[in-house]
GROMACS .gro file of C-alpha atoms in nm:
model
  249
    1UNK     CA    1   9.991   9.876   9.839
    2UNK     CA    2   9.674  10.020   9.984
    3UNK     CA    3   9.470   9.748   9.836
    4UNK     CA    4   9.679   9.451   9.955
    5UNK     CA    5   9.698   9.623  10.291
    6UNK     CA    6   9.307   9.602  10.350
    7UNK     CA    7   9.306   9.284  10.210
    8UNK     CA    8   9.584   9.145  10.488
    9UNK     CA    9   9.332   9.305  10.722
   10UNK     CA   10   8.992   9.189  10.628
   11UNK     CA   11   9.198   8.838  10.670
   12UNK     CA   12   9.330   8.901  10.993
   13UNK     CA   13   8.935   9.017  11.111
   14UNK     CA   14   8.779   8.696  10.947
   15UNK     CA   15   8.990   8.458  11.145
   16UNK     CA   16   9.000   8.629  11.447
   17UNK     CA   17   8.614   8.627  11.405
   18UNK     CA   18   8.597   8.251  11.336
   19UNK     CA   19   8.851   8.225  11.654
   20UNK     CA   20   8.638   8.411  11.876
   21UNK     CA   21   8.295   8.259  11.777
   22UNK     CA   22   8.452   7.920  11.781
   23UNK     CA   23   8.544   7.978  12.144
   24UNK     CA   24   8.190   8.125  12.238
   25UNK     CA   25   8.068   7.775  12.062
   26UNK     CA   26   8.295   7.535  12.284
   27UNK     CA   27   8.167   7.468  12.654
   28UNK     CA   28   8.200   7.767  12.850
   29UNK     CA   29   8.476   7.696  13.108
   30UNK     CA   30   8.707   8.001  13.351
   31UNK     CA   31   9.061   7.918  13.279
   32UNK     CA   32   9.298   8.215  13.284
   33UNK     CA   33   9.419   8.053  12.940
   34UNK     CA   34   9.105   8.100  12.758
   35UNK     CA   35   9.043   8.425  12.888
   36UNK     CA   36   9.362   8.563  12.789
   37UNK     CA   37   9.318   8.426  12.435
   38UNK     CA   38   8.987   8.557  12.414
   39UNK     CA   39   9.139   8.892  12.497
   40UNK     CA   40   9.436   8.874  12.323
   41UNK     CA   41   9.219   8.808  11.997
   42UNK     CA   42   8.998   9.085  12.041
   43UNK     CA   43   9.285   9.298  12.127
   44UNK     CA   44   9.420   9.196  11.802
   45UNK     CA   45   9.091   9.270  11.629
   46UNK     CA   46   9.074   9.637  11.743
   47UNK     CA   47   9.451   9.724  11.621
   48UNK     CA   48   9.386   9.593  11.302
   49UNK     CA   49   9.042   9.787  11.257
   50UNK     CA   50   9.234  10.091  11.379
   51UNK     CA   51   9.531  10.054  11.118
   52UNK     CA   52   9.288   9.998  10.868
   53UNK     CA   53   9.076  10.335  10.963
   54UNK     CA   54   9.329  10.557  10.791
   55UNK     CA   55   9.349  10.366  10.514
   56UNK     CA   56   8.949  10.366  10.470
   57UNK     CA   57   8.909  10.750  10.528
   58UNK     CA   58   9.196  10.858  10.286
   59UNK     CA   59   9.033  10.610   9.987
   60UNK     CA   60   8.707  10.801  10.061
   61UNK     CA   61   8.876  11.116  10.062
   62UNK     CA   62   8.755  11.341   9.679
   63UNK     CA   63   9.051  11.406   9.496
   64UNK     CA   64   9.052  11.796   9.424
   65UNK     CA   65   9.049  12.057   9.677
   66UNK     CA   66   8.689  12.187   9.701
   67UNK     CA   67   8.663  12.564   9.671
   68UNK     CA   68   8.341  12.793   9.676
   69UNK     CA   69   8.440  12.968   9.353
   70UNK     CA   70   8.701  12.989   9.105
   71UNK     CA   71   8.847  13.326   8.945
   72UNK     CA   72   8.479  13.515   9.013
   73UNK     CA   73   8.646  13.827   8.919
   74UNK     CA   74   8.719  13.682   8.547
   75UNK     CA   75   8.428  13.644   8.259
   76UNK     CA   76   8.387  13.282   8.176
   77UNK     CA   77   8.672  13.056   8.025
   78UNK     CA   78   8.646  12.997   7.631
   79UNK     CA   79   8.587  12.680   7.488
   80UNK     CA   80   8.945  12.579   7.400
   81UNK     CA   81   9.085  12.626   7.748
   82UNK     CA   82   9.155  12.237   7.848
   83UNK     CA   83   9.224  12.250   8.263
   84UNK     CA   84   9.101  11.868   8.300
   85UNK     CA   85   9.465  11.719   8.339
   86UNK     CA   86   9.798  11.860   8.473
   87UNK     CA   87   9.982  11.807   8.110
   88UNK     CA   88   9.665  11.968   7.969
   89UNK     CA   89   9.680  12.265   8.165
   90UNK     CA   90  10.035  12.303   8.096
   91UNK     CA   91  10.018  12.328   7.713
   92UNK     CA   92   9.742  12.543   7.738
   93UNK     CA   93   9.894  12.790   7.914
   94UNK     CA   94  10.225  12.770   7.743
   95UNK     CA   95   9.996  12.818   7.417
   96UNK     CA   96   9.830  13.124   7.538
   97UNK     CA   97  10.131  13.292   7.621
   98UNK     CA   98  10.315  13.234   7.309
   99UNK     CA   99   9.987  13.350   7.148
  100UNK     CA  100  10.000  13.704   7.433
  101UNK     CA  101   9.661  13.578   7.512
  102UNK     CA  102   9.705  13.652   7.878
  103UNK     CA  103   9.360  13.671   7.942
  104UNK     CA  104   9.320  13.360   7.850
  105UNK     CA  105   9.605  13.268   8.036
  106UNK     CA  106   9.475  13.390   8.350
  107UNK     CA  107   9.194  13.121   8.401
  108UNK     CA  108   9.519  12.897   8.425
  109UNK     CA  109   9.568  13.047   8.756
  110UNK     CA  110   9.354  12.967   9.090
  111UNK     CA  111   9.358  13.377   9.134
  112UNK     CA  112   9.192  13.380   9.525
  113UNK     CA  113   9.436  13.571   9.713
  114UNK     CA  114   9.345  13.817   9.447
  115UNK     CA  115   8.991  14.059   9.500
  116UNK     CA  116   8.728  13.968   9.282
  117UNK     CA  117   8.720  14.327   9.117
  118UNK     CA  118   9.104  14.312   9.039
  119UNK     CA  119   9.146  13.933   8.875
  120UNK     CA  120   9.081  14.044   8.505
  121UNK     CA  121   9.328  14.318   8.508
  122UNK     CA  122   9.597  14.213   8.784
  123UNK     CA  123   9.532  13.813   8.651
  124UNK     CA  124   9.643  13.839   8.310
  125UNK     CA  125   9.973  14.063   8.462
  126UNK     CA  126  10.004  13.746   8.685
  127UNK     CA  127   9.977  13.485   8.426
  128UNK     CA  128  10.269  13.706   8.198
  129UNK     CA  129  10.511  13.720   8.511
  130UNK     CA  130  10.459  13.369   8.589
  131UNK     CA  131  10.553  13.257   8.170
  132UNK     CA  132  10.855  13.481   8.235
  133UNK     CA  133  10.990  13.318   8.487
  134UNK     CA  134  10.912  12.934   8.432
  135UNK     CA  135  11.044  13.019   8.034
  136UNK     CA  136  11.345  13.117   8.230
  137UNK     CA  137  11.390  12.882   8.521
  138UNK     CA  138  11.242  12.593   8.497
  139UNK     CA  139  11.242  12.302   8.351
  140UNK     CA  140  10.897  12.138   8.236
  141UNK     CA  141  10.901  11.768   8.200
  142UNK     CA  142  10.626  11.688   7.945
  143UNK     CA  143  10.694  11.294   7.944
  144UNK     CA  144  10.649  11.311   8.364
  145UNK     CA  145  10.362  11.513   8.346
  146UNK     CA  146  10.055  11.323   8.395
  147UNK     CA  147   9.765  11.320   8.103
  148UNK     CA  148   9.482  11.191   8.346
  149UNK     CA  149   9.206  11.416   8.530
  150UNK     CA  150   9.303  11.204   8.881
  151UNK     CA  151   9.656  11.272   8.790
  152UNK     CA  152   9.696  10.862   8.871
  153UNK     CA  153  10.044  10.708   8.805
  154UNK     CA  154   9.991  10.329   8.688
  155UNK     CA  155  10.359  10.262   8.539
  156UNK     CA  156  10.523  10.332   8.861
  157UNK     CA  157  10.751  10.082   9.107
  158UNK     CA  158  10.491   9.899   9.324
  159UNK     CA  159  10.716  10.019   9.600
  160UNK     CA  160  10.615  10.363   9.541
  161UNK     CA  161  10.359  10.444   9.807
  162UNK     CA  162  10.153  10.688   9.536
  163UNK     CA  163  10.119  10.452   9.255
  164UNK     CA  164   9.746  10.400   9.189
  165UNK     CA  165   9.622  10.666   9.391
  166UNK     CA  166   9.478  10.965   9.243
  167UNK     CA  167   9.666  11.300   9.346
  168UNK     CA  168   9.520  11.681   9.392
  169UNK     CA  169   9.886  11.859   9.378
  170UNK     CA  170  10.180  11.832   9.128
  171UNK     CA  171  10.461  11.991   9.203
  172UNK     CA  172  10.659  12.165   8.912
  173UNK     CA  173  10.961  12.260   9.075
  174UNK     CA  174  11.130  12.484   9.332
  175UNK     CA  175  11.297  12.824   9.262
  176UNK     CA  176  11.466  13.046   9.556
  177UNK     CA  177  11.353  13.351   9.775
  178UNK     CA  178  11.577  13.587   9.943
  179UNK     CA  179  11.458  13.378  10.318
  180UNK     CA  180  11.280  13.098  10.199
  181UNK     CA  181  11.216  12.839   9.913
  182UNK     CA  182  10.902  12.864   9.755
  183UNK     CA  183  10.735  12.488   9.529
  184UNK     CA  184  10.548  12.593   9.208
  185UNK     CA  185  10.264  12.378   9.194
  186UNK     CA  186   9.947  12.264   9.027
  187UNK     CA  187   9.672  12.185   9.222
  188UNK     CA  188   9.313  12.082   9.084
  189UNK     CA  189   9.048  12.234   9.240
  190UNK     CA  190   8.646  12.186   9.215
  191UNK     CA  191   8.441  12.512   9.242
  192UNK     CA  192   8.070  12.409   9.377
  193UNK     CA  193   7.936  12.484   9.057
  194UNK     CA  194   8.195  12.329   8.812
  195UNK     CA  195   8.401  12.046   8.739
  196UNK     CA  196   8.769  12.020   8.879
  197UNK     CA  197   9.012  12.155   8.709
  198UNK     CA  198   9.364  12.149   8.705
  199UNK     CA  199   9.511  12.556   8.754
  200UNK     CA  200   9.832  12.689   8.919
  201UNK     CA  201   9.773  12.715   9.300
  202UNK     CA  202   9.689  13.005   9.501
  203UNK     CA  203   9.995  12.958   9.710
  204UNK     CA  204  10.225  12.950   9.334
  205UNK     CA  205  10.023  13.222   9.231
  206UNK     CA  206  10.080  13.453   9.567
  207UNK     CA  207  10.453  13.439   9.529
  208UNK     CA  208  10.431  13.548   9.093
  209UNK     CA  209  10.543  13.939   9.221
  210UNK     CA  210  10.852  13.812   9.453
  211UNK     CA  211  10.976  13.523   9.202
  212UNK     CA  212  10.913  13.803   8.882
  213UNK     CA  213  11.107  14.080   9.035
  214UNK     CA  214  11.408  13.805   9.113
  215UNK     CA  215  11.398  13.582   8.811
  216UNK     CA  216  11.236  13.830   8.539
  217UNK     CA  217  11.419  14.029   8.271
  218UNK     CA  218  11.622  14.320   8.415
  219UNK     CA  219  11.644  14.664   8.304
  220UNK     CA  220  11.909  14.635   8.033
  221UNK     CA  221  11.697  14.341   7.877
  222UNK     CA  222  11.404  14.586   7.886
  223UNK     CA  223  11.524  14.789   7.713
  224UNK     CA  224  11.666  14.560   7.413
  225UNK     CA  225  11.504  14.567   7.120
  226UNK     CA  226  11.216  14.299   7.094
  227UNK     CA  227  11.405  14.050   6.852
  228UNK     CA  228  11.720  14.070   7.120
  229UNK     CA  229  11.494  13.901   7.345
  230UNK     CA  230  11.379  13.645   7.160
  231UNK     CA  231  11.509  13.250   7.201
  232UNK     CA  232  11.783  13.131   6.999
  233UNK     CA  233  11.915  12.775   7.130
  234UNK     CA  234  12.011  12.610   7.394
  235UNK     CA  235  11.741  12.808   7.573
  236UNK     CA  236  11.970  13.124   7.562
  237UNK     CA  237  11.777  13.463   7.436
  238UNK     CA  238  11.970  13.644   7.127
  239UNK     CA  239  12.136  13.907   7.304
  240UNK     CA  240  12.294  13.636   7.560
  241UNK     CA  241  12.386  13.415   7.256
  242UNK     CA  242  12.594  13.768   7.112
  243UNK     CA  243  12.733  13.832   7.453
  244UNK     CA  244  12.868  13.488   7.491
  245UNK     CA  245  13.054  13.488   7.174
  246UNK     CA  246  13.153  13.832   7.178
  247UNK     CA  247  13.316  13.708   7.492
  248UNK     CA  248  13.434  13.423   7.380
  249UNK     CA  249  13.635  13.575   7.093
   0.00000   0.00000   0.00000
């Protein structure tokens, strides 16, 4: 890990310290030998200090993706909107949509590539489209989902290079463009004059139109009657459930 890394390091500097300033102690003498040990040790010391550098600046590093505003465009979140963790954010907006508050919905979204004047109206058609298809396509993992602002896993395998670290991005899943593959993800963001929060990215967000108009409901479902296109089980909608046994019979 990280931590045992540095440690291993700050090691390596102390003796090569003590080795140096025990030389620099002895009688000063010019044999090749010496000098090459001397050299050798501080050659040492400057590849460790070097390894260590990334190590240093990525611990230091805030993580949330800093961001002048969030969702300007939209009038201020209520009260009972939680965004501070990724499971958090996930309920809520599941919540809201079941509820057909998709205004509410909206501030689940990290609307930028959207005008300011157009988030309140085009953000809650955004936050629908984007239910639609996850309700449809993917799978959401509650239990994996992590329940802590940093988004920190502590129960993973040592071995896992992201245990203990605090993350900025969760990735949901992946669904399929006509060219391309596109990640649904959550990413938590600080606006300069808030708190991070966990929302749907911009880049998710950008790609709602082209995964809705290839994963949505199509124009016979439209035009079912509401209860038709409702769930039944096995995460198949009534009318499939009818169509599946009519065909099975």
């Amino acid at each position: 890990c990280r931590t045992g890394t540095i440690r291993r390091g700050c090691h390596c500097i102390v003796m090569a310290i003590q080795f140096l300033g025990g030389r620099s102690r002895r009688a000063p003498h010019r044999s090749a030998a010496a000098y090459l040990s001397r050299r050798c040790a501080a050659l040492a010391l400057a590849a460790v200090l070097t390894a260590l550098a990334p190590v240093t600046s990525l611990a230091q590093a805030p993580p949330y993706f800093e961001v002048e505003s969030l969702n300007a465009g939209l009038p201020a979140p209520p009260d009972r909107l939680d965004r501070t963790t990724p499971r958090a954010t996930i309920e809520t907006f599941i919540a809201a949509a079941r509820s057909g508050r998709w205004d509410d919905a909206a501030h689940l979204l990290d609307l930028a590539s959207l005008e300011a004047d157009v988030q309140q109206r085009d953000g809650a058609t955004r936050a629908e489209e984007l239910f639609r298809v996850l309700d449809r396509k993917v799978i959401l993992r509650f239990s994996q989902l992590p329940d802590r602002p940093d988004a920190m896993d502590t129960v993973g395998s040592s071995r896992d290079p992201m245990v203990g670290v605090a993350r900025k991005s969760i990735r949901l899943g992946q669904l399929d463009l006509a060219d391309y593959p596109v990640s649904l993800r959550l990413n938590r963001v600080k606006p300069a004059d808030g708190d991070p929060v966990w929302v749907f990215s911009r880049q998710s967000v950008e790609h709602i139109p082209a995964l809705f108009a290839r994963y949505g409901p199509t124009a016979l479902e439209k035009a079912l009657p509401a209860p038709l296109r409702e769930k039944a089980i096995l995460g198949l909608m009534w009318w499939e459930l009818i169509s599946v046994t009519i065909i099975a019979l």
